[in-house]
Amino acid sequence: MTMNKKRILYIVAACTLSFAQMGCSDLLDQAPQGELIDTDLVGGTYESEIFGMYAAMRDYALTSGTTALAIHSFRSEDAEKGSTSTDGAGAAKMYDEFNYDASDGMLQGYWSANYSLIHKVNTLLESMKAGNLTDGNLVNKAEALFFRAYCYFNLVRAFGEVPLIDFKINQSSDANIPKSSVNDIYALIDRDLTEAEKYLPRTWESKYIGRLTWGAARSLHARTYMMRNDWSNLWTAATDVINSGIYNLNTPFNDIFRESGENCSESIFELQCTATSSLPESEDIGSKFALVQGVRGSGEWNMGWGWNTPTETLANAFEAGDPRKDETLLYFIKVGESPSLIPANQPYNEKPVATNDVIAKYFNKKAYTNPTYRAKYTKFGFWFNIRLIRYADVVLMAAEAAIEQNNTKAAKDYLEMVRSRARGKNTNILPKVTTDDQVKLRNAIRQERRAELAMEFDRFYDLVRWGIAEDVLGSFGYQKKHALLPLPQEEIDKSNGVLKQNPDYL
C-alpha cells in the first residue's frame, strides 16, 4: 500500500450519498491514486446506486463490526468475544456460550443490515425494468444481484427460513410476508449468481480496483454449493475459478493481511477502505473492522476494543512449525509484564501492551495495522481492507469437492497448492499429504481449512455443514438447534403474527 493510496469506489459513493458535514471537495483534497471521478463512470444513471451498495457492504452489522463478528466468528471454538469480562458480557453469553436470545440487539442489527441492502437492490432492479439496458447497465445489474445473493446467503445460513423479498418495497407493510423455504432462498441465490456470472467482467482496469468480477460471483456460488454439500456443482464452480488463470497463490502468506498485500494476486473479493488526512477515521470511506479487533491498551497501544480474539484451542490446532500461526495470532503482554514473555510480532517487531483486564491471550493478527499509517492517520485502522473471498479458500473448496467424489489425486493436488505456499522454502514443515485414504484425506483438508482460513468468518458454518458442530462445541453449550439463530423478536412482534419464530425458540 503506497502512502497516496486509494480508493476509487467509495469516493464517488460518498459524494453521491452526500455528507452532512462537508462537501465532496473536502473529501477529495487528498486525491487517492486511481481516484474515480464523475467523468469516469461507464454504467450510466445506475452507477451511483451501485457504489452506494459497495459502501453498504462495509456496514458495521454486515461485515465490519462486532455484530458481524459475533455471528460469523465467535460461535466457533477458534474465536471468542474477547475484550474484558464486563465489556459486552451479553454478547459472550449469547454467541460464545449459545444462550440465544431473540431480543438480542446484534441479532436485530444483522437482520436489518442484510435486508436493508436487499431492499436497495430490489429498488434498483425495479427501476431497471423501465428501459433498455446498455452493456454498462447490465454490469451494474450483475453487481446488484451479487449483493442480493450475498445477503440472502448470510440470512439463510444464520436463520434458515426467512422472508424472500425480491421486489421493491413501497410501504413497510409490503415486506410483511411469511418465511420462504430454504430451498426457495437458495433457488433465488442460484438465479442471481448465475446471471451475475454472465455479465460481470473477468477483470477491471486498475482504477476500478475492488469492484466485483466474474470470479467473485463464481466463488460465492461455490461457497453456497459447499454449504449445501452439493459436491458436483461445487467442483464445477471452484475449478472454473481455478482454471480461469486469473488468480494465484504467489503472494506469501505473511503479506496477505498486511496493507502491502491488499488486492493481491489471490484477492477475489475485498472491501476497499481508506483514510485521508481530513477523514482519518470515517466510516464514510473506511470501516471499524481493525478498530473493533485492535489491541485494547492505553497510550500508543490504545489501538482498539480487543474483540474477536483467537482462542488457545486455535493456537494449539496449528501443526508444528506452521508459519500461519504467527500470522494469525497477535502476541501481547499486559501492563507490568516482561516483554520477554512473548515474541516480537513481525513484520513491525512490536510487542503490544494490553490493559490488565483483557481476558484473551491473543488478538487477531489478520486485523493488525501498519504503524506508519497509525502515525499518519490514527491508531484505529479505518483504512484496513476487509478480505471476504480469497483464492486459497476456492482451492480448498475444490479439494473438498474432490475428496467427497473420491477423486483423491485432485484432492491431494489442490491441498498441496495451499500447503506449499504456507510452507514456503522451509521443507522441514507442513509435509506433503500423501495418503489415499478418504477419511484421512478428508480430515487433512478440513484441518487445512482451519489453519489457512482461521479467524476469517466461516469456521462455525464449516462445523455445521460437516455435521460435527455438536461434537466440537458441545462443551460450550452447543446443541443441534443452535445451528440456526432465532429470528429477531422485534421482527416477530411487528409482523402481527405473519412471521413465525424458528420452532426451536418458540
C-alpha positions as a printed NumPy array, in Angstrom:
array([[  0.   ,   0.   ,   0.   ],
       [  1.542,   3.296,  -1.072],
       [  1.04 ,   6.394,   1.008],
       [ -1.025,   8.099,  -1.709],
       [ -3.261,   5.034,  -1.937],
       [ -6.507,   4.635,  -2.689],
       [ -9.536,   4.13 ,  -3.498],
       [-11.949,   4.555,  -6.252],
       [-15.322,   3.211,  -5.395],
       [-16.267,   4.91 ,  -2.176],
       [-15.071,   8.345,  -3.139],
       [-17.887,   8.548,  -5.669],
       [-20.284,   6.68 ,  -3.4  ],
       [-19.665,   9.111,  -0.595],
       [-20.176,  12.085,  -2.885],
       [-23.324,  10.633,  -4.353],
       [-24.824,   9.902,  -0.953],
       [-23.538,  13.304,   0.249],
       [-22.029,  14.152,   3.596],
       [-23.949,  16.179,   6.087],
       [-20.77 ,  17.731,   7.432],
       [-18.783,  18.535,   4.285],
       [-18.8  ,  18.716,   0.535],
       [-17.079,  16.369,  -1.875],
       [-14.256,  18.794,  -2.455],
       [-13.162,  18.349,   1.173],
       [-13.058,  14.589,   0.807],
       [-11.096,  14.747,  -2.424],
       [ -8.376,  17.034,  -1.069],
       [ -6.058,  14.047,  -0.707],
       [ -6.882,  12.599,  -4.172],
       [ -6.146,   8.885,  -3.789],
       [ -4.188,   7.22 ,  -6.552],
       [ -6.516,   5.985,  -9.281],
       [ -9.284,   8.231,  -7.981],
       [-12.606,   7.8  ,  -9.762],
       [-14.425,  10.974, -10.783],
       [-17.829,  11.514, -12.356],
       [-16.463,  11.555, -15.902],
       [-15.081,   8.039, -15.399],
       [-18.492,   6.472, -14.867],
       [-19.282,   3.853, -17.506],
       [-22.611,   2.454, -16.392],
       [-24.972,   5.366, -16.858],
       [-27.528,   6.51 , -14.349],
       [-27.312,   3.4  , -12.124],
       [-23.642,   3.704, -11.224],
       [-24.109,   5.882,  -8.155],
       [-26.634,   3.456,  -6.653],
       [-24.178,   0.614,  -7.193],
       [-21.37 ,   2.484,  -5.471],
       [-23.736,   3.073,  -2.562],
       [-24.139,  -0.695,  -2.295],
       [-20.377,  -1.182,  -2.063],
       [-20.385,   1.326,   0.793],
       [-23.288,  -0.52 ,   2.438],
       [-21.292,  -3.754,   2.317],
       [-18.9  ,  -2.217,   4.841],
       [-21.775,  -1.769,   7.288],
       [-20.859,  -2.377,  10.934],
       [-23.509,  -5.076,  11.313],
       [-22.873,  -6.686,   7.934],
       [-19.106,  -7.161,   7.741],
       [-17.006,  -4.774,   9.811],
       [-18.261,  -4.641,  13.392],
       [-18.904,  -6.707,  16.476],
       [-22.321,  -7.736,  15.167],
       [-20.952,  -9.46 ,  12.074],
       [-18.044, -10.95 ,  14.012],
       [-20.315, -12.342,  16.718],
       [-22.458, -14.245,  14.236],
       [-19.707, -15.378,  11.891],
       [-16.768, -15.884,  14.233],
       [-17.479, -16.062,  17.991],
       [-19.625, -19.177,  17.626],
       [-16.689, -21.373,  16.602],
       [-14.213, -22.911,  19.045],
       [-11.4  , -20.884,  17.471],
       [-12.631, -17.394,  18.383],
       [-14.305, -15.713,  21.323],
       [-15.712, -12.331,  22.207],
       [-12.5  , -11.202,  23.925],
       [-12.134,  -7.659,  25.288],
       [-12.876,  -7.598,  29.062],
       [-15.334,  -9.692,  31.05 ],
       [-17.689,  -6.747,  31.539],
       [-17.49 ,  -5.312,  28.026],
       [-20.221,  -6.99 ,  26.014],
       [-20.893,  -9.709,  28.581],
       [-24.247, -10.36 ,  26.949],
       [-22.584, -10.997,  23.597],
       [-20.29 , -13.58 ,  25.162],
       [-23.212, -15.317,  26.81 ],
       [-25.18 , -15.457,  23.574],
       [-22.543, -16.177,  20.942],
       [-19.732, -17.876,  22.862],
       [-21.974, -19.9  ,  25.165],
       [-25.03 , -20.402,  22.899],
       [-27.571, -18.819,  25.204],
       [-29.531, -17.475,  22.258],
       [-31.891, -14.585,  22.969],
       [-34.32 , -13.462,  20.266],
       [-34.283,  -9.938,  21.737],
       [-30.518,  -9.522,  21.296],
       [-29.659,  -6.229,  19.622],
       [-26.888,  -7.695,  17.469],
       [-29.345, -10.21 ,  16.072],
       [-31.693,  -7.412,  15.034],
       [-28.809,  -5.393,  13.604],
       [-27.629,  -8.265,  11.424],
       [-31.126,  -8.927,  10.102],
       [-31.717,  -5.244,   9.36 ],
       [-28.356,  -4.685,   7.657],
       [-28.847,  -7.604,   5.287],
       [-32.414,  -6.685,   4.425],
       [-31.503,  -3.02 ,   4.024],
       [-29.05 ,  -3.906,   1.265],
       [-31.56 ,  -6.34 ,  -0.271],
       [-34.121,  -3.529,  -0.426],
       [-31.593,  -1.244,  -2.149],
       [-31.019,  -3.939,  -4.755],
       [-34.714,  -4.555,  -5.311],
       [-35.38 ,  -0.839,  -5.756],
       [-32.616,  -0.581,  -8.347],
       [-33.751,  -3.683, -10.218],
       [-37.278,  -2.296, -10.374],
       [-36.043,   0.945, -11.921],
       [-34.017,  -1.031, -14.451],
       [-37.18 ,  -2.635, -15.813],
       [-38.269,   0.668, -17.287],
       [-35.783,   0.846, -20.134],
       [-33.337,  -0.982, -22.362],
       [-30.107,  -1.741, -20.56 ],
       [-26.723,  -0.891, -22.01 ],
       [-23.735,  -3.165, -21.509],
       [-22.663,  -0.972, -18.597],
       [-26.122,  -1.196, -17.066],
       [-26.024,  -4.986, -17.324],
       [-22.792,  -4.944, -15.328],
       [-24.493,  -2.741, -12.737],
       [-27.392,  -5.19 , -12.593],
       [-24.963,  -8.072, -12.117],
       [-23.273,  -6.257,  -9.238],
       [-26.638,  -5.677,  -7.587],
       [-27.607,  -9.329,  -7.997],
       [-24.343, -10.396,  -6.356],
       [-25.098,  -8.219,  -3.34 ],
       [-28.613,  -9.648,  -3.007],
       [-27.287, -13.196,  -3.24 ],
       [-24.589, -12.404,  -0.667],
       [-27.134, -11.085,   1.813],
       [-29.581, -13.934,   1.347],
       [-26.731, -16.391,   1.826],
       [-25.969, -14.65 ,   5.121],
       [-29.601, -14.887,   6.16 ],
       [-30.273, -18.486,   5.136],
       [-27.154, -19.735,   6.902],
       [-27.933, -17.775,  10.053],
       [-31.698, -18.217,  10.322],
       [-32.795, -20.895,   7.853],
       [-36.216, -19.931,   6.506],
       [-36.631, -16.165,   6.061],
       [-38.966, -13.907,   4.054],
       [-37.981, -13.91 ,   0.398],
       [-38.384, -10.335,  -0.778],
       [-37.313,  -9.903,  -4.397],
       [-39.479,  -6.891,  -5.191],
       [-39.463,  -3.181,  -4.425],
       [-40.944,  -2.173,  -1.088],
       [-43.19 ,   0.857,  -1.458],
       [-44.519,   0.81 ,   2.089],
       [-43.468,  -1.15 ,   5.141],
       [-46.461,  -3.471,   5.001],
       [-45.206,  -4.821,   1.646],
       [-42.364,  -6.53 ,   3.495],
       [-44.626,  -8.268,   5.988],
       [-44.723, -11.681,   4.351],
       [-44.261, -15.225,   5.675],
       [-40.987, -17.104,   5.593],
       [-39.962, -18.969,   2.454],
       [-38.341, -22.38 ,   2.436],
       [-34.581, -22.803,   2.49 ],
       [-34.807, -24.369,  -0.978],
       [-36.596, -21.305,  -2.333],
       [-33.993, -18.979,  -0.821],
       [-31.19 , -20.964,  -2.431],
       [-33.065, -21.008,  -5.74 ],
       [-33.039, -17.189,  -5.733],
       [-29.348, -17.173,  -4.81 ],
       [-28.615, -19.535,  -7.709],
       [-30.557, -17.391, -10.188],
       [-28.928, -14.177,  -9.019],
       [-25.392, -15.539,  -9.141],
       [-25.887, -17.301, -12.477],
       [-26.967, -14.023, -14.053],
       [-24.212, -12.092, -12.293],
       [-21.667, -14.53 , -13.726],
       [-22.914, -13.756, -17.252],
       [-22.257, -10.036, -17.119],
       [-19.533,  -9.326, -14.591],
       [-16.124,  -8.836, -16.241],
       [-13.211, -11.171, -15.608],
       [-11.067,  -8.203, -14.628],
       [-11.328,  -4.426, -14.318],
       [ -8.808,  -1.774, -15.243],
       [ -6.731,  -0.629, -12.276],
       [ -8.796,   2.454, -11.464],
       [-11.737,   0.158, -10.604],
       [ -9.78 ,  -1.93 ,  -8.125],
       [-12.008,  -3.784,  -5.694],
       [-15.014,  -3.931,  -7.99 ],
       [-16.928,  -7.184,  -8.389],
       [-15.85 ,  -9.642, -11.058],
       [-16.984, -12.907, -12.583],
       [-14.546, -14.646, -10.252],
       [-16.221, -13.143,  -7.175],
       [-19.663, -14.314,  -8.29 ],
       [-18.44 , -17.783,  -9.254],
       [-16.535, -18.143,  -5.976],
       [-19.518, -17.072,  -3.903],
       [-21.62 , -19.539,  -5.869],
       [-19.094, -22.235,  -4.987],
       [-19.381, -21.315,  -1.321],
       [-23.174, -21.642,  -1.451],
       [-22.838, -25.105,  -3.019],
       [-20.351, -26.05 ,  -0.318],
       [-22.824, -25.069,   2.401],
       [-25.343, -27.398,   0.76 ],
       [-22.801, -30.236,   0.386],
       [-23.533, -30.139,  -3.341],
       [-20.177, -31.597,  -4.338],
       [-20.725, -31.804,  -8.093],
       [-21.726, -28.16 ,  -8.511],
       [-19.084, -27.087,  -6.004],
       [-16.42 , -28.882,  -8.032],
       [-17.546, -27.22 , -11.253],
       [-17.709, -23.731,  -9.772],
       [-14.414, -23.937,  -7.867],
       [-12.463, -25.437, -10.763],
       [-13.938, -22.844, -13.13 ],
       [-12.262, -20.18 , -10.996],
       [ -9.012, -22.141, -10.715],
       [ -8.829, -22.893, -14.434],
       [ -9.504, -19.269, -15.358],
       [ -5.883, -18.468, -14.509],
       [ -6.893, -15.106, -13.074],
       [ -5.731, -15.782,  -9.514],
       [ -2.719, -17.436,  -7.904],
       [ -1.078, -18.176,  -4.561],
       [  2.145, -16.336,  -5.314],
       [  1.645, -13.805,  -2.535],
       [  3.439, -15.041,   0.601],
       [  1.03 , -15.756,   3.428],
       [  2.747, -13.245,   5.687],
       [  1.91 , -10.453,   3.217],
       [ -1.759, -11.189,   2.593],
       [ -3.117,  -9.405,   5.646],
       [ -0.716,  -6.51 ,   5.646],
       [ -1.552,  -3.277,   3.849],
       [  1.081,  -4.182,   1.247],
       [ -0.937,  -7.295,   0.429],
       [ -4.248,  -5.602,  -0.217],
       [ -5.802,  -6.554,  -3.554],
       [ -3.023,  -9.07 ,  -4.149],
       [ -2.991, -11.907,  -6.669],
       [ -5.293, -14.107,  -4.589],
       [ -7.817, -11.409,  -3.722],
       [-11.195, -12.359,  -5.188],
       [-13.481, -10.053,  -3.215],
       [-12.081,  -7.438,  -0.874],
       [-13.923,  -4.456,   0.566],
       [-11.981,  -1.272,  -0.033],
       [-11.399,   1.011,   2.952],
       [ -9.328,   4.149,   3.21 ],
       [ -8.409,   7.136,   5.35 ],
       [ -7.338,  10.63 ,   4.43 ],
       [ -5.776,  13.477,   6.38 ],
       [ -9.149,  15.194,   6.596],
       [-11.057,  11.949,   7.298],
       [ -8.649,   9.773,   9.282],
       [-11.347,   7.677,  10.961],
       [-14.519,   7.923,   8.94 ],
       [-16.937,   5.088,   8.207],
       [-17.975,   7.002,   5.086],
       [-14.757,   5.9  ,   3.376],
       [-13.346,   3.362,   5.83 ],
       [-14.557,   0.945,   8.488],
       [-14.169,  -0.057,  12.136],
       [-13.004,  -3.561,  11.225],
       [ -9.462,  -3.047,  12.584],
       [-10.598,  -0.823,  15.464],
       [-13.021,  -3.43 ,  16.784],
       [-10.263,  -6.063,  16.84 ],
       [ -7.278,  -3.86 ,  17.678],
       [ -5.092,  -4.083,  20.777],
       [ -7.011,  -2.954,  23.842],
       [ -4.314,  -0.964,  25.575],
       [ -3.524,   2.607,  26.529],
       [ -1.322,   5.323,  25.126],
       [  0.426,   4.129,  21.993],
       [ -1.252,   0.733,  22.413],
       [ -4.766,   2.109,  22.515],
       [ -5.472,   0.594,  19.106],
       [ -8.988,  -0.719,  19.567],
       [-11.548,  -2.656,  21.515],
       [ -9.92 ,  -6.089,  21.527],
       [-12.95 ,  -8.081,  20.334],
       [-12.92 , -11.296,  18.261],
       [ -9.851, -12.921,  19.71 ],
       [ -8.225, -16.262,  18.838],
       [ -8.509, -18.971,  21.473],
       [ -5.847, -21.214,  22.914],
       [ -7.719, -24.046,  21.201],
       [ -6.905, -22.459,  17.852],
       [ -3.311, -21.779,  18.865],
       [ -2.874, -25.471,  19.652],
       [ -4.508, -26.579,  16.412],
       [ -1.692, -25.466,  14.105],
       [  0.796, -28.095,  13.005],
       [  4.291, -27.795,  14.413],
       [  6.201, -25.033,  12.69 ],
       [  3.228, -23.765,  10.648],
       [  4.118, -20.104,   9.993],
       [  0.43 , -19.263,   9.638],
       [  0.159, -19.473,  13.417],
       [  2.316, -16.371,  13.868],
       [  0.358, -14.619,  11.115],
       [ -2.964, -15.326,  12.842],
       [ -2.126, -14.74 ,  16.496],
       [ -1.075, -11.267,  17.606],
       [  1.025, -11.753,  20.73 ],
       [  0.861,  -9.221,  23.567],
       [  1.727,  -8.691,  27.202],
       [ -0.249,  -6.93 ,  29.905],
       [  0.81 ,  -3.849,  31.828],
       [  3.722,  -4.713,  34.111],
       [  4.614,  -7.998,  32.412],
       [  8.045,  -8.63 ,  30.939],
       [  8.342,  -8.213,  27.155],
       [ 10.447, -11.376,  27.178],
       [  7.249, -13.373,  27.659],
       [  6.269, -13.021,  24.011],
       [  7.991, -12.98 ,  20.628],
       [  8.017,  -9.74 ,  18.684],
       [  5.207,  -9.557,  16.147],
       [  6.521,  -9.375,  12.609],
       [  6.961,  -7.533,  10.322],
       [  6.979,  -4.487,  12.621],
       [  8.882,  -6.025,  15.562],
       [  6.25 ,  -4.81 ,  18.02 ],
       [  5.316,  -6.132,  21.453],
       [  1.942,  -4.575,  22.245],
       [  0.888,  -3.922,  25.833],
       [ -2.768,  -4.552,  26.714],
       [ -4.706,  -3.483,  29.766],
       [ -4.694,  -5.911,  32.674],
       [ -8.411,  -6.669,  32.428],
       [ -8.205,  -8.114,  28.908],
       [ -9.366, -11.73 ,  29.072],
       [ -7.789, -13.079,  25.877],
       [ -4.29 , -14.398,  25.3  ],
       [ -4.07 , -13.209,  21.682],
       [ -5.564, -10.594,  19.401],
       [ -6.424, -11.208,  15.75 ],
       [ -3.334, -10.525,  13.663],
       [ -5.414, -10.587,  10.494],
       [ -6.613,  -7.137,  11.581],
       [ -3.17 ,  -5.801,  12.594],
       [ -2.231,  -2.43 ,  11.134],
       [  0.946,  -0.803,   9.893],
       [  2.498,   1.623,  12.45 ],
       [  3.385,   4.039,   9.627],
       [ -0.297,   4.524,   8.876],
       [ -1.155,   4.72 ,  12.557],
       [  1.223,   7.673,  12.816],
       [ -0.144,   9.3  ,   9.67 ],
       [ -3.856,   8.923,  10.451],
       [ -4.954,   7.433,  13.795],
       [ -4.201,   4.223,  15.652],
       [ -7.589,   2.789,  14.724],
       [ -7.028,   1.387,  11.235],
       [-10.033,   2.737,   9.339],
       [ -8.06 ,   2.254,   6.108],
       [ -7.711,  -1.529,   6.566],
       [ -9.371,  -3.585,   3.814],
       [-11.78 ,  -6.417,   4.639],
       [-10.91 ,  -9.659,   2.828],
       [-14.089, -11.613,   2.084],
       [-13.111, -14.203,  -0.553],
       [ -9.57 , -15.46 ,  -1.106],
       [ -8.291, -17.798,  -3.795],
       [ -6.91 , -20.217,  -1.184],
       [-10.469, -20.733,   0.021],
       [-11.568, -21.634,  -3.513],
       [ -8.672, -24.077,  -3.925],
       [ -9.616, -25.788,  -0.66 ],
       [-13.247, -25.9  ,  -1.785],
       [-12.086, -27.785,  -4.878],
       [-10.04 , -30.138,  -2.708],
       [-13.057, -30.876,  -0.534],
       [-15.339, -31.434,  -3.531],
       [-12.728, -33.775,  -4.984],
       [-12.359, -35.971,  -1.914],
       [-16.126, -36.195,  -1.46 ],
       [-16.307, -37.519,  -5.025],
       [-13.428, -39.961,  -4.423],
       [-11.016, -38.054,  -6.637],
       [ -8.056, -38.446,  -4.319],
       [ -5.451, -37.236,  -6.811],
       [ -7.156, -33.886,  -7.384],
       [ -7.85 , -33.539,  -3.659],
       [ -4.168, -34.027,  -2.825],
       [ -3.014, -31.725,  -5.634],
       [ -5.23 , -28.857,  -4.509],
       [ -4.378, -29.43 ,  -0.86 ],
       [ -0.679, -29.304,  -1.704],
       [ -1.102, -25.983,  -3.537],
       [ -2.159, -24.342,  -0.285],
       [  0.321, -26.167,   1.947],
       [  3.175, -25.408,  -0.436],
       [  2.52 , -21.686,  -0.263],
       [  2.302, -21.82 ,   3.536],
       [  5.494, -23.905,   3.744],
       [  7.499, -21.544,   1.572],
       [ 11.136, -22.595,   1.336],
       [ 11.136, -24.438,   4.638],
       [ 10.868, -28.075,   3.594],
       [ 11.046, -29.228,   7.214],
       [  7.466, -28.208,   7.965],
       [  3.982, -28.973,   6.623],
       [  4.927, -32.184,   4.807],
       [  3.06 , -33.12 ,   1.659],
       [ -0.054, -35.187,   2.384],
       [  0.283, -38.496,   0.531],
       [ -2.465, -40.694,   1.941],
       [ -5.13 , -42.103,  -0.391],
       [ -7.42 , -42.985,   2.498],
       [-10.599, -40.95 ,   2.04 ],
       [-11.229, -40.373,   5.736],
       [ -7.655, -39.31 ,   6.464],
       [ -7.517, -37.063,   3.412],
       [-10.881, -35.522,   4.26 ],
       [ -9.611, -34.719,   7.745],
       [ -6.407, -33.255,   6.328],
       [ -8.407, -30.917,   4.084],
       [-10.59 , -29.87 ,   6.99 ],
       [ -7.508, -29.169,   9.086],
       [ -6.061, -27.117,   6.25 ],
       [ -9.209, -25.001,   6.03 ],
       [ -8.929, -24.381,   9.747],
       [ -5.301, -23.272,   9.594],
       [ -5.431, -21.318,   6.34 ],
       [ -8.73 , -19.535,   6.978],
       [ -8.532, -19.077,  10.755],
       [-10.461, -16.032,  12.011],
       [-11.955, -15.471,   8.555],
       [-15.667, -15.843,   9.273],
       [-16.653, -19.375,   8.201],
       [-15.325, -21.874,  10.765],
       [-18.665, -22.182,  12.583],
       [-20.523, -22.869,   9.358],
       [-17.901, -25.449,   8.375],
       [-18.577, -27.33 ,  11.602],
       [-22.321, -27.2  ,  10.987],
       [-22.199, -28.459,   7.409],
       [-19.727, -31.225,   8.334],
       [-22.191, -32.404,  10.978],
       [-19.638, -32.208,  13.796],
       [-20.662, -28.954,  15.494],
       [-22.213, -30.77 ,  18.467],
       [-19.064, -32.862,  18.977],
       [-16.729, -29.853,  18.779],
       [-18.841, -27.221,  20.506],
       [-20.916, -29.274,  22.925],
       [-18.72 , -28.362,  25.877],
       [-19.557, -24.696,  25.246],
       [-23.29 , -25.366,  25.426],
       [-23.977, -26.008,  21.75 ],
       [-26.936, -28.202,  20.839],
       [-28.175, -29.161,  17.393],
       [-30.779, -26.393,  17.464],
       [-28.021, -23.782,  17.739],
       [-27.075, -24.265,  14.086],
       [-29.789, -21.661,  13.435],
       [-30.346, -18.434,  15.307],
       [-33.796, -17.341,  16.476],
       [-35.435, -14.689,  14.35 ],
       [-35.249, -11.229,  15.953],
       [-38.16 , -10.815,  18.367],
       [-38.735,  -7.271,  17.123],
       [-39.46 ,  -8.627,  13.641],
       [-41.836, -11.239,  15.038],
       [-43.69 ,  -8.645,  17.09 ],
       [-44.19 ,  -6.091,  14.352],
       [-45.393,  -8.713,  11.854],
       [-48.672,  -9.22 ,  13.78 ],
       [-48.441, -12.981,  13.505],
       [-47.265, -13.216,   9.895],
       [-43.641, -14.034,  10.673],
       [-43.218, -17.186,  12.742],
       [-40.318, -17.811,  15.117],
       [-37.988, -20.708,  14.392],
       [-39.571, -23.747,  16.072],
       [-36.714, -24.427,  18.494],
       [-37.207, -20.968,  20.04 ],
       [-40.969, -20.837,  20.479]])
